[in-house]
């Protein structure tokens, strides 16, 4: 559809509207251009305002800067070290100083210094703006003060007039005074000031002093490597001290040589040649090095110097400050006394020891044992010597984290056993099975420690150790017993253990409380803040277990115990591997390092013993050296004091446990005393289960039948057998009891007669003249009782010749008992047998017109029987009876074979029903029939 207006007026109006619209669109870019211009102007204005403000601030700071003092520019002020109560112990800067004028400074040494410190020294006017620009960029990236841009001139100002601090005020004053210094002095004079004022190490100032101290040389006699080493030291004097840190010093020297080559001061060949020289090659031998003025505290003084260096105040001693230290002189003297006592070290003059003593509550280093015969800036065995800690690390990496993170009790069951995946052995090459964590620690068992480390995990162990100030980055299984790649100093170990004695609060070990500046008012506080490293429950429970290391007779640190002191501690020993021993011909029992770290509520002492070179072994008889040193020093420093006992916090509770229970159980009255131990728990973690003795498995037994009786019925020629039996009195018994009966005739083989649940039986077809032995046993399923037995001997009947009635008398029955033993004769027309259960009356004989008598001895089984003509005599002994027979007037004796033994049940014998039968109870049948006759001589 065509929208073009028809009238000319309408078309004109449309055209005008389009033009207006077009003009509006074209004005938009002009507005954008104006905004950019406005922003730029604003930035310029703001920049000018900042510049003006900065200039004004700089002018203000400059106006408050101290005046240049030529005396301060050339000679540093002396600083004083004092004890916590203000007593002076050391003054720096008062020793003889080698001042060297500029024209005596070797040009090569000047080149080394300038290449390292200020290569544009002769081109700037106190401030190097090129270098300043680079430092500003670095500070934007890493924060203010991360990189300095101080020229050599500014360093002279800083060392002479200003505080050693990174503030805008100081930097402004430093720049202004550097500009003034350049205006008032020549470059050569300024370089001379720096050369003679700079700190070289400890309390040694100036390069001339350094050359004499380290090399015993004049400056003109120094070699290129020696000059490069000296030129590199001012950046960190104590850290690059070649006496203490030769490796660091050599690396720093090589950097200086590289800078000299880079800036065209030496050729590449000269650089390479100098690098090939060992930094220790020309150092003064240790036995000829200068001693400090006050050697009594030298090891501690050196430790203070190190702390100043670490805190960034390496140059402050030239400013006339007062350094308040943490030293306790009496404790320091006790340490030096112990280290000077050769009896503590045996015959080995080369063995060394390092010792650090802390205030347990504050972490303050109150004394330092740098080594035997310690001299100024010797190798400090208390802080510089770092070695594997051995088992002394177990409370830190194993058991401490187990309590902290896993809430383990001191009675936690650990199984000491040979375990796949654990290569370590215990020191005695034995395993003790299930034991408590407490015993594992005080006996220093390795296998349980490694198992605990595995339960804790490397992440928890690492976190726990780092919270105690140990600089560990990586852990593996060997670290669990102190044999890994992590080495520590006595200073670090003392700091970690002090936290156990201080309710879990850790404070970084330190030798300086504060620095008081020249004005006597301004103070720099260097006391570290305490931090909570663990729960108070963990600290106390570890402490309580470490008490037993000293108190238990089989504790690894028993020889370090001090009667009357509440102390805790841990031993540590490292080992060589088998290959190293073989290659170096090291004797069995020799080790590289021995440790003891212990503490009271007042002091914590860590002692290391060994040689400077780990390859030099300690003999087995010297392994107690750290424990002896600990005991000697702790006894002396605690003698005038009474350390408080470690107090159990409310977060810990005690309970009696069952040793070896898994999971842990509380003991009860039924727990055997040898399985009871009082152990500690984190409150709220007591076990729910209590010891219940295991009921012994009920053993059901069948009793043997009792009252087993045998009675002979001559009329029916039968034997009636009967017995009684008691079934088991147990709810678990549910069965039918049957009885198995057997018989043996005349000692022959056993024959089964019957098996039923009846308790009686009649045995028929009995023939006189035989001996019958019966056995009966009870049965119920698989249960079988022991047998009950009885024996019955049936005597044969013999015909008696008829005699004249007139000659006959009334029959008389002779009965002999234990009290009878005579040879009386009796007359009888028949024979009479006597049954004797006791077996004492061995013989009883009757015969017509004959002398009869001799009582046998039942116990000996011997019997004599004298019978007249035509007389018959029958004997039946009891348990040990004897059968003796006589005939036709012949005297005969017979050692009876019927030796009966008591049955397992009650045995009774019925009396004979006829005069021609004798009966006896016996388990074993007789071997002789009644009619047998044996002739033997009387005994």
PDB file of N, CA, C and O in Angstrom, residues 54 156 215 222 227 233 320 388 394 433-434 523 525 527 536 566 600 694:
ATOM      1  N   UNK A  54      50.728  13.901  48.335  1.00  0.00           N
ATOM      2  CA  UNK A  54      51.927  13.125  48.573  1.00  0.00           C
ATOM      3  C   UNK A  54      53.133  14.011  48.808  1.00  0.00           C
ATOM      4  O   UNK A  54      53.960  13.743  49.682  1.00  0.00           O
ATOM      5  N   UNK A 156      73.058   3.222  54.252  1.00  0.00           N
ATOM      6  CA  UNK A 156      73.864   3.926  55.244  1.00  0.00           C
ATOM      7  C   UNK A 156      72.959   4.731  56.173  1.00  0.00           C
ATOM      8  O   UNK A 156      73.137   4.740  57.397  1.00  0.00           O
ATOM      9  N   UNK A 215      88.707 -15.292  57.514  1.00  0.00           N
ATOM     10  CA  UNK A 215      89.849 -15.827  56.755  1.00  0.00           C
ATOM     11  C   UNK A 215      91.208 -15.536  57.388  1.00  0.00           C
ATOM     12  O   UNK A 215      92.212 -16.071  56.929  1.00  0.00           O
ATOM     13  N   UNK A 222      92.824 -11.030  49.882  1.00  0.00           N
ATOM     14  CA  UNK A 222      91.647 -11.865  49.593  1.00  0.00           C
ATOM     15  C   UNK A 222      91.642 -12.312  48.136  1.00  0.00           C
ATOM     16  O   UNK A 222      92.030 -11.574  47.232  1.00  0.00           O
ATOM     17  N   UNK A 227      86.250 -12.654  48.320  1.00  0.00           N
ATOM     18  CA  UNK A 227      85.613 -11.343  48.223  1.00  0.00           C
ATOM     19  C   UNK A 227      84.135 -11.483  47.863  1.00  0.00           C
ATOM     20  O   UNK A 227      83.277 -10.767  48.397  1.00  0.00           O
ATOM     21  N   UNK A 233      77.226 -11.395  52.043  1.00  0.00           N
ATOM     22  CA  UNK A 233      76.751 -11.607  53.407  1.00  0.00           C
ATOM     23  C   UNK A 233      75.819 -10.528  53.947  1.00  0.00           C
ATOM     24  O   UNK A 233      74.889 -10.828  54.696  1.00  0.00           O
ATOM     25  N   UNK A 320      71.913   1.155  68.841  1.00  0.00           N
ATOM     26  CA  UNK A 320      71.925   1.413  70.279  1.00  0.00           C
ATOM     27  C   UNK A 320      70.658   1.006  70.983  1.00  0.00           C
ATOM     28  O   UNK A 320      70.151   1.717  71.859  1.00  0.00           O
ATOM     29  N   UNK A 388      66.549 -37.027  62.147  1.00  0.00           N
ATOM     30  CA  UNK A 388      65.355 -37.845  62.348  1.00  0.00           C
ATOM     31  C   UNK A 388      65.084 -37.984  63.846  1.00  0.00           C
ATOM     32  O   UNK A 388      66.002 -38.196  64.635  1.00  0.00           O
ATOM     33  N   UNK A 394      56.353 -40.301  68.068  1.00  0.00           N
ATOM     34  CA  UNK A 394      55.113 -41.078  68.175  1.00  0.00           C
ATOM     35  C   UNK A 394      53.957 -40.331  68.844  1.00  0.00           C
ATOM     36  O   UNK A 394      52.813 -40.438  68.387  1.00  0.00           O
ATOM     37  N   UNK A 433      51.049 -59.206  71.250  1.00  0.00           N
ATOM     38  CA  UNK A 433      49.624 -59.433  71.063  1.00  0.00           C
ATOM     39  C   UNK A 433      48.807 -58.220  71.477  1.00  0.00           C
ATOM     40  O   UNK A 433      49.279 -57.083  71.403  1.00  0.00           O
ATOM     41  N   UNK A 434      47.564 -58.420  71.926  1.00  0.00           N
ATOM     42  CA  UNK A 434      46.706 -57.286  72.296  1.00  0.00           C
ATOM     43  C   UNK A 434      47.237 -56.563  73.540  1.00  0.00           C
ATOM     44  O   UNK A 434      47.396 -57.166  74.601  1.00  0.00           O
ATOM     45  N   UNK A 523      58.831   0.473  71.769  1.00  0.00           N
ATOM     46  CA  UNK A 523      59.125  -0.949  71.913  1.00  0.00           C
ATOM     47  C   UNK A 523      58.623  -1.726  70.699  1.00  0.00           C
ATOM     48  O   UNK A 523      57.569  -1.401  70.148  1.00  0.00           O
ATOM     49  N   UNK A 525      57.509  -5.409  70.014  1.00  0.00           N
ATOM     50  CA  UNK A 525      57.163  -6.666  70.698  1.00  0.00           C
ATOM     51  C   UNK A 525      57.425  -7.843  69.766  1.00  0.00           C
ATOM     52  O   UNK A 525      56.838  -7.935  68.688  1.00  0.00           O
ATOM     53  N   UNK A 527      57.283 -11.113  71.073  1.00  0.00           N
ATOM     54  CA  UNK A 527      56.749 -12.308  71.738  1.00  0.00           C
ATOM     55  C   UNK A 527      55.635 -12.899  70.887  1.00  0.00           C
ATOM     56  O   UNK A 527      54.643 -12.220  70.611  1.00  0.00           O
ATOM     57  N   UNK A 536      42.474 -29.782  75.388  1.00  0.00           N
ATOM     58  CA  UNK A 536      43.167 -30.032  76.654  1.00  0.00           C
ATOM     59  C   UNK A 536      43.081 -31.505  77.052  1.00  0.00           C
ATOM     60  O   UNK A 536      43.968 -32.022  77.745  1.00  0.00           O
ATOM     61  N   UNK A 566      56.866 -34.584  89.055  1.00  0.00           N
ATOM     62  CA  UNK A 566      55.852 -35.038  88.097  1.00  0.00           C
ATOM     63  C   UNK A 566      56.347 -34.659  86.704  1.00  0.00           C
ATOM     64  O   UNK A 566      56.228 -33.500  86.284  1.00  0.00           O
ATOM     65  N   UNK A 600      58.190 -30.904  82.698  1.00  0.00           N
ATOM     66  CA  UNK A 600      57.384 -30.727  83.898  1.00  0.00           C
ATOM     67  C   UNK A 600      56.455 -29.554  83.625  1.00  0.00           C
ATOM     68  O   UNK A 600      56.420 -29.028  82.512  1.00  0.00           O
ATOM     69  N   UNK A 694      32.281 -65.096  80.455  1.00  0.00           N
ATOM     70  CA  UNK A 694      31.680 -66.119  79.604  1.00  0.00           C
ATOM     71  C   UNK A 694      31.352 -67.350  80.437  1.00  0.00           C
ATOM     72  O   UNK A 694      32.204 -67.844  81.176  1.00  0.00           O
TER      73      UNK A 694
END
